Short mmCIF file of C-alpha atoms in Angstrom, two decimals:
data_model
loop_
_atom_site.label_atom_id
_atom_site.label_comp_id
_atom_site.label_asym_id
_atom_site.label_seq_id
_atom_site.Cartn_x
_atom_site.Cartn_y
_atom_site.Cartn_z
CA UNK A 1 19.17 7.90 18.95
CA UNK A 2 20.55 8.15 15.39
CA UNK A 3 17.98 9.42 13.13
CA UNK A 4 19.93 9.64 9.78
CA UNK A 5 18.82 7.05 7.24
CA UNK A 6 20.42 3.70 7.48
CA UNK A 7 20.69 3.03 4.05
CA UNK A 8 23.10 0.24 2.81
CA UNK A 9 25.55 0.68 -0.45
CA UNK A 10 22.72 -1.41 -2.29
CA UNK A 11 20.26 1.39 -1.78
CA UNK A 12 22.22 4.05 -3.48
CA UNK A 13 20.32 3.43 -6.72
CA UNK A 14 17.08 3.46 -4.88
CA UNK A 15 18.25 6.94 -3.10
CA UNK A 16 18.62 8.43 -6.82
CA UNK A 17 14.81 7.62 -7.54
CA UNK A 18 13.88 10.60 -4.97
CA UNK A 19 12.28 13.54 -6.43
CA UNK A 20 10.64 16.52 -5.02
CA UNK A 21 6.97 15.77 -5.21
CA UNK A 22 6.17 19.47 -6.04
CA UNK A 23 8.74 20.34 -8.77
CA UNK A 24 10.08 17.00 -9.62
CA UNK A 25 13.46 18.07 -9.14
CA UNK A 26 16.32 15.64 -7.81
CA UNK A 27 16.98 15.52 -4.09
CA UNK A 28 20.39 16.09 -2.44
CA UNK A 29 21.27 14.37 0.73
CA UNK A 30 22.06 16.61 3.81
CA UNK A 31 22.90 15.58 7.43
CA UNK A 32 19.27 15.39 8.62
CA UNK A 33 17.12 15.91 5.61
CA UNK A 34 16.81 15.91 1.97
CA UNK A 35 16.91 19.13 -0.21
CA UNK A 36 15.36 19.75 -3.42
CA UNK A 37 18.00 20.94 -5.99
CA UNK A 38 15.42 22.98 -7.92
CA UNK A 39 12.92 24.55 -5.59
CA UNK A 40 14.97 24.28 -2.46
CA UNK A 41 12.32 22.40 -0.35
CA UNK A 42 13.65 20.25 2.32
CA UNK A 43 12.30 16.79 3.67
CA UNK A 44 13.33 15.77 7.04
CA UNK A 45 14.48 12.47 7.80
CA UNK A 46 13.35 10.71 11.05
CA UNK A 47 13.96 7.04 12.36
CA UNK A 48 15.54 6.20 9.02
CA UNK A 49 12.68 7.33 6.82
CA UNK A 50 12.44 10.46 4.63
CA UNK A 51 9.26 12.49 5.50
CA UNK A 52 7.39 14.05 2.46
CA UNK A 53 4.07 14.77 4.56
CA UNK A 54 2.86 16.21 7.72
CA UNK A 55 3.11 14.12 10.72
CA UNK A 56 -0.72 14.22 11.16
CA UNK A 57 -2.94 13.25 8.54
CA UNK A 58 -6.01 11.07 7.58
CA UNK A 59 -3.88 7.69 7.90
CA UNK A 60 -3.06 8.18 11.43
CA UNK A 61 -5.19 5.35 12.52
CA UNK A 62 -2.83 3.11 10.29
CA UNK A 63 0.18 4.10 12.00
CA UNK A 64 -1.29 3.38 15.28
CA UNK A 65 -2.36 0.01 13.84
CA UNK A 66 1.11 -0.84 12.62
CA UNK A 67 3.24 0.32 15.42
CA UNK A 68 1.19 -1.93 17.77
CA UNK A 69 0.90 -4.94 15.39
CA UNK A 70 4.32 -4.32 13.97
CA UNK A 71 5.05 -7.95 12.92
CA UNK A 72 1.59 -9.52 13.19
CA UNK A 73 1.23 -10.37 9.78
CA UNK A 74 4.70 -11.11 8.72
CA UNK A 75 5.71 -14.79 7.62
CA UNK A 76 7.49 -16.44 10.24
CA UNK A 77 9.24 -19.83 9.95
CA UNK A 78 7.79 -22.28 7.71
CA UNK A 79 4.41 -20.24 7.70
CA UNK A 80 3.75 -18.49 4.35
CA UNK A 81 0.24 -17.21 4.55
CA UNK A 82 1.32 -13.48 3.75
CA UNK A 83 3.24 -15.00 0.66
CA UNK A 84 -0.05 -17.02 -0.37
CA UNK A 85 -2.09 -13.84 -0.05
CA UNK A 86 0.52 -11.63 -2.15
CA UNK A 87 0.35 -14.24 -4.94
CA UNK A 88 -3.41 -14.45 -4.95
CA UNK A 89 -3.82 -10.61 -5.13
CA UNK A 90 -0.94 -9.71 -7.45
CA UNK A 91 -0.32 -12.87 -9.67
CA UNK A 92 3.24 -12.24 -9.32
CA UNK A 93 5.62 -14.89 -8.94
CA UNK A 94 9.25 -15.21 -7.47
CA UNK A 95 10.67 -15.70 -11.01
CA UNK A 96 9.19 -12.41 -12.25
CA UNK A 97 10.23 -10.29 -9.31
CA UNK A 98 13.75 -11.64 -8.64
CA UNK A 99 16.26 -8.66 -9.47
CA UNK A 100 13.50 -6.22 -10.29
CA UNK A 101 12.81 -2.93 -8.98
CA UNK A 102 9.25 -2.92 -7.21
CA UNK A 103 7.06 0.02 -5.70
CA UNK A 104 4.78 -0.92 -3.03
CA UNK A 105 2.16 1.67 -2.57
CA UNK A 106 0.74 1.55 0.93
CA UNK A 107 3.33 -0.68 2.43
CA UNK A 108 2.11 -0.60 6.09
CA UNK A 109 4.52 -2.46 8.43
CA UNK A 110 6.18 -4.20 5.24
CA UNK A 111 3.94 -7.26 5.04
CA UNK A 112 4.04 -7.80 1.40
CA UNK A 113 7.41 -5.92 0.88
CA UNK A 114 8.92 -8.69 3.02
CA UNK A 115 7.58 -11.36 0.51
CA UNK A 116 8.83 -9.36 -2.70
CA UNK A 117 12.27 -8.69 -1.23
CA UNK A 118 12.31 -12.49 0.15
CA UNK A 119 11.97 -13.24 -3.65
CA UNK A 120 14.86 -11.19 -4.61
CA UNK A 121 13.21 -7.84 -5.44
CA UNK A 122 14.53 -4.60 -4.49
CA UNK A 123 11.54 -2.61 -3.13
CA UNK A 124 10.58 0.99 -2.41
CA UNK A 125 7.63 1.10 -0.06
CA UNK A 126 5.60 4.06 0.44
CA UNK A 127 3.08 4.84 3.22
CA UNK A 128 0.91 8.05 4.28
CA UNK A 129 1.12 6.87 7.81
CA UNK A 130 4.00 6.57 10.37
CA UNK A 131 3.80 2.92 9.63
CA UNK A 132 6.73 3.47 7.04
CA UNK A 133 9.17 3.60 10.02
CA UNK A 134 7.83 0.12 11.12
CA UNK A 135 8.43 -1.27 7.59
CA UNK A 136 11.98 0.20 7.53
CA UNK A 137 12.71 -1.37 10.81
CA UNK A 138 11.15 -4.71 9.93
CA UNK A 139 12.98 -4.82 6.64
CA UNK A 140 16.44 -3.22 7.80
CA UNK A 141 18.36 -6.04 6.45
CA UNK A 142 16.75 -6.31 3.26
CA UNK A 143 16.93 -4.35 -0.15
CA UNK A 144 14.32 -1.84 0.85
CA UNK A 145 13.68 1.58 1.28
CA UNK A 146 10.53 3.25 3.04
CA UNK A 147 9.28 6.55 2.53
CA UNK A 148 6.38 8.74 4.26
CA UNK A 149 4.43 10.04 1.37
CA UNK A 150 1.21 10.59 -0.42
CA UNK A 151 0.06 8.58 -3.32
CA UNK A 152 -1.09 11.87 -4.82
CA UNK A 153 2.26 13.25 -4.68
CA UNK A 154 4.75 10.37 -5.01
CA UNK A 155 8.28 11.48 -4.67
CA UNK A 156 9.61 9.00 -6.96
CA UNK A 157 11.06 9.37 -10.61
CA UNK A 158 8.62 8.37 -13.30
CA UNK A 159 9.18 5.43 -15.57
CA UNK A 160 11.28 3.80 -13.04
CA UNK A 161 9.60 0.46 -11.71
CA UNK A 162 9.36 -2.97 -13.17
CA UNK A 163 6.36 -3.81 -10.95
CA UNK A 164 3.94 -1.65 -8.85
CA UNK A 165 1.26 -3.08 -6.64
CA UNK A 166 -1.17 -1.62 -4.13
CA UNK A 167 -3.17 -4.16 -2.05
CA UNK A 168 -5.81 -2.91 0.32
CA UNK A 169 -4.82 0.45 0.30
CA UNK A 170 -6.19 2.92 -2.53
CA UNK A 171 -9.90 2.36 -1.18
CA UNK A 172 -8.69 4.27 1.97
CA UNK A 173 -7.87 7.35 0.04
CA UNK A 174 -10.37 10.51 -0.64
CA UNK A 175 -10.57 9.49 -4.25
CA UNK A 176 -9.72 5.74 -5.21
CA UNK A 177 -9.65 6.05 -8.86
CA UNK A 178 -7.70 9.31 -8.84
CA UNK A 179 -5.38 7.48 -6.60
CA UNK A 180 -4.97 4.45 -9.01
CA UNK A 181 -4.67 6.70 -11.96
CA UNK A 182 -1.22 8.19 -10.34
CA UNK A 183 0.44 4.54 -10.47
CA UNK A 184 0.97 3.85 -14.05
CA UNK A 185 3.42 6.51 -14.75
CA UNK A 186 5.81 5.20 -12.54
CA UNK A 187 6.09 1.72 -14.57
CA UNK A 188 8.65 1.17 -17.13
CA UNK A 189 7.42 0.33 -20.41
CA UNK A 190 6.32 -3.39 -20.32
CA UNK A 191 6.00 -3.27 -16.41
CA UNK A 192 3.45 -4.94 -14.48
CA UNK A 193 0.80 -3.42 -11.95
CA UNK A 194 -1.65 -5.01 -9.69
CA UNK A 195 -4.22 -3.79 -7.20
CA UNK A 196 -6.64 -5.19 -4.51
CA UNK A 197 -9.75 -3.42 -3.31
CA UNK A 198 -12.53 -4.00 -1.24
CA UNK A 199 -15.35 -5.71 -3.02
CA UNK A 200 -18.45 -3.88 -4.09
CA UNK A 201 -20.24 -7.18 -4.36
CA UNK A 202 -20.51 -8.29 -0.90
CA UNK A 203 -23.67 -6.56 0.88
CA UNK A 204 -22.75 -8.14 4.28
CA UNK A 205 -20.52 -5.05 5.43
CA UNK A 206 -23.01 -2.53 4.79
CA UNK A 207 -23.64 -2.05 8.60
CA UNK A 208 -19.84 -1.43 9.03
CA UNK A 209 -20.16 1.51 6.73
CA UNK A 210 -22.97 3.01 8.81
CA UNK A 211 -21.01 2.44 12.20
CA UNK A 212 -17.65 3.87 10.58
CA UNK A 213 -19.31 7.28 10.29
CA UNK A 214 -18.98 7.24 14.12
CA UNK A 215 -16.02 5.06 14.83
CA UNK A 216 -13.48 6.88 12.45
CA UNK A 217 -14.06 9.77 14.97
CA UNK A 218 -12.85 7.91 17.83
CA UNK A 219 -9.19 8.23 18.63
CA UNK A 220 -7.17 4.96 17.45
CA UNK A 221 -6.67 3.91 21.00
CA UNK A 222 -10.06 4.44 22.02
CA UNK A 223 -11.55 2.30 19.09
CA UNK A 224 -8.87 -0.29 19.57
CA UNK A 225 -10.10 -0.69 23.33
CA UNK A 226 -13.67 -0.95 22.38
CA UNK A 227 -12.92 -3.52 19.70
CA UNK A 228 -10.69 -5.85 22.16
CA UNK A 229 -14.08 -6.27 24.04
CA UNK A 230 -16.50 -6.45 21.05
CA UNK A 231 -14.50 -8.64 18.56
CA UNK A 232 -14.16 -11.59 20.71
CA UNK A 233 -17.59 -11.36 22.11
CA UNK A 234 -19.17 -11.37 18.41
CA UNK A 235 -16.67 -13.84 17.30
CA UNK A 236 -17.36 -16.41 20.08
CA UNK A 237 -21.17 -15.54 19.74
CA UNK A 238 -21.09 -16.56 16.17
CA UNK A 239 -19.13 -19.75 16.82
CA UNK A 240 -21.57 -20.76 19.56
CA UNK A 241 -24.62 -20.06 17.25
CA UNK A 242 -23.07 -22.29 14.44
CA UNK A 243 -23.48 -25.31 16.87
CA UNK A 244 -27.26 -24.92 16.71
CA UNK A 245 -28.79 -27.55 14.28
CA UNK A 246 -30.73 -26.05 11.18
CA UNK A 247 -31.00 -22.53 12.42
CA UNK A 248 -27.25 -22.03 13.47
CA UNK A 249 -25.94 -20.71 9.93
CA UNK A 250 -28.78 -18.36 9.40
CA UNK A 251 -28.23 -16.88 12.93
CA UNK A 252 -24.51 -16.51 12.33
CA UNK A 253 -25.04 -14.76 9.13
CA UNK A 254 -27.42 -12.45 10.85
CA UNK A 255 -24.93 -11.50 13.79
CA UNK A 256 -22.18 -10.99 11.25
CA UNK A 257 -24.58 -8.75 9.21
CA UNK A 258 -25.61 -6.59 12.17
CA UNK A 259 -21.91 -6.10 13.59
CA UNK A 260 -19.44 -7.46 11.10
CA UNK A 261 -16.01 -8.86 12.67
CA UNK A 262 -13.20 -10.44 11.22
CA UNK A 263 -13.64 -14.40 11.59
CA UNK A 264 -9.76 -14.83 11.26
CA UNK A 265 -8.76 -17.67 13.43
CA UNK A 266 -5.65 -15.69 14.74
CA UNK A 267 -6.97 -13.41 17.68
CA UNK A 268 -4.57 -10.69 16.86
CA UNK A 269 -5.43 -10.80 13.14
CA UNK A 270 -9.11 -10.60 14.12
CA UNK A 271 -8.69 -7.31 15.83
CA UNK A 272 -6.33 -5.95 13.40
CA UNK A 273 -8.65 -6.62 10.40
CA UNK A 274 -11.72 -5.29 12.16
CA UNK A 275 -9.78 -2.28 13.33
CA UNK A 276 -8.86 -1.72 9.53
CA UNK A 277 -12.83 -1.81 8.89
CA UNK A 278 -13.91 0.61 11.24
CA UNK A 279 -10.84 3.10 11.90
CA UNK A 280 -10.14 4.81 8.42
CA UNK A 281 -11.92 8.15 7.54
CA UNK A 282 -12.08 6.98 3.83
CA UNK A 283 -13.26 3.71 2.65
CA UNK A 284 -14.89 2.77 -0.64
CA UNK A 285 -15.83 -0.57 -2.35
CA UNK A 286 -15.46 -1.35 -6.04
CA UNK A 287 -16.41 -3.79 -8.88
CA UNK A 288 -14.45 -5.43 -11.56
CA UNK A 289 -16.18 -3.32 -14.00
CA UNK A 290 -15.22 -0.04 -12.46
CA UNK A 291 -11.32 -1.25 -12.00
CA UNK A 292 -11.38 -2.57 -15.58
CA UNK A 293 -12.38 0.97 -16.77
CA UNK A 294 -9.53 2.59 -14.77
CA UNK A 295 -6.98 0.16 -16.33
CA UNK A 296 -8.14 0.72 -19.76
CA UNK A 297 -8.18 4.40 -19.47
CA UNK A 298 -4.68 4.37 -18.56
CA UNK A 299 -3.95 2.28 -21.57
CA UNK A 300 -2.80 -0.78 -19.56
CA UNK A 301 -3.09 -4.12 -21.46
CA UNK A 302 -3.35 -7.87 -20.63
CA UNK A 303 -6.01 -7.29 -17.91
CA UNK A 304 -6.42 -10.38 -15.52
CA UNK A 305 -9.04 -10.92 -12.96
CA UNK A 306 -7.12 -12.59 -10.23
CA UNK A 307 -8.50 -15.04 -7.44
CA UNK A 308 -9.65 -12.72 -4.83
CA UNK A 309 -12.24 -9.88 -5.56
CA UNK A 310 -11.45 -7.21 -6.38
CA UNK A 311 -8.09 -7.94 -7.66
CA UNK A 312 -6.88 -7.06 -11.21
CA UNK A 313 -3.55 -7.04 -12.84
CA UNK A 314 -2.26 -5.35 -15.89
CA UNK A 315 0.68 -4.24 -17.92
CA UNK A 316 2.00 -1.19 -19.31
CA UNK A 317 2.52 -1.42 -23.21
CA UNK A 318 6.20 -1.55 -24.53
CA UNK A 319 5.56 1.72 -26.56
CA UNK A 320 4.10 3.54 -23.74
CA UNK A 321 6.40 6.22 -22.25
CA UNK A 322 6.71 6.49 -18.57
CA UNK A 323 6.19 10.25 -18.36
CA UNK A 324 2.44 10.36 -19.24
CA UNK A 325 0.84 10.69 -15.64
CA UNK A 326 -2.31 12.57 -14.72
CA UNK A 327 -2.13 16.40 -15.52
CA UNK A 328 1.30 15.65 -17.14
CA UNK A 329 0.55 14.93 -21.04
CA UNK A 330 1.07 18.47 -22.17
CA UNK A 331 4.66 18.51 -20.43
CA UNK A 332 5.83 15.10 -21.53
CA UNK A 333 8.37 16.54 -24.06
CA UNK A 334 9.80 18.99 -21.78
CA UNK A 335 10.26 16.48 -19.18
CA UNK A 336 12.04 14.08 -21.52
CA UNK A 337 14.35 16.97 -22.50
CA UNK A 338 15.24 18.16 -19.05
CA UNK A 339 15.53 14.71 -17.38
CA UNK A 340 16.70 11.83 -19.61
CA UNK A 341 16.11 8.32 -18.23
CA UNK A 342 19.30 6.46 -17.17
CA UNK A 343 19.17 3.00 -16.50
CA UNK A 344 22.47 2.30 -14.57
CA UNK A 345 22.49 2.31 -10.83
CA UNK A 346 23.51 5.69 -10.02
CA UNK A 347 21.66 7.85 -12.81
CA UNK A 348 18.22 5.86 -12.93
CA UNK A 349 15.08 7.93 -12.72
#
């Protein structure tokens, strides 16, 4: 198998965005890797994806999940369910994204990147897990580049993207707030950002947090096997109880409270969603008040509460520089002097 990256000519400007996550130096393409021009670190390429993290990490269960359900949530034919979710959680429109450069943080198997590229955007997708290679495979014919990398050390030039989004991902990091704070620095001045996080308002899923202390220690394969039995059992138990006059709905609520499972009508998505609840090592829940404070502390403006909790959208001010990320304030001037921003397709940072 050829493990060299299969980037098309339209991806050359995307490759020019790559930076060493340590020293921020530019990367030079080699036969089977990329090499930093400053510190000389090398980053291997495998199955068309540049790897900036160790193969084993806390997101391994997501790699298993998206390898197994590689195309389950991709829009097919006339069905546009993922597009509807994307609109709902970002507030973005095709007119906004067409021709723009977009960063998908936690791209998984490419569910939302597929929507963005279909709308005419050029997308860089980042995922900590091996799901990045599934996304690269799913979107091989699109203007898309997947990277396996850490949100806390994104290997990308700052101030480069017109839009950034992260949907259902940051709450699976060790520090959701800190993870979010990393993102605005990658926006161009005037760029838009949107995130969706698990809601802290819904108390139904407290039991899932208790169970997850045990379930996240299971291997991904073992947990998946358990859920293949339990999810249909509790789903159909709930459906049956709902038929009982008067007492049915309270009983359904009780069952869902004791052992929450997805109630999605699609059987594969039910397993996928429930696996997503019980497999991660890290999972936090948040409120609009929290998220608004994060956005405001980054200087983001025009904040909007979106349709599905907890979804928030904001904009980076036109006068805010792209090099003011966490722990970087003191080095802004030297960064500007050493790496001026270029906007053409071969020099863009």
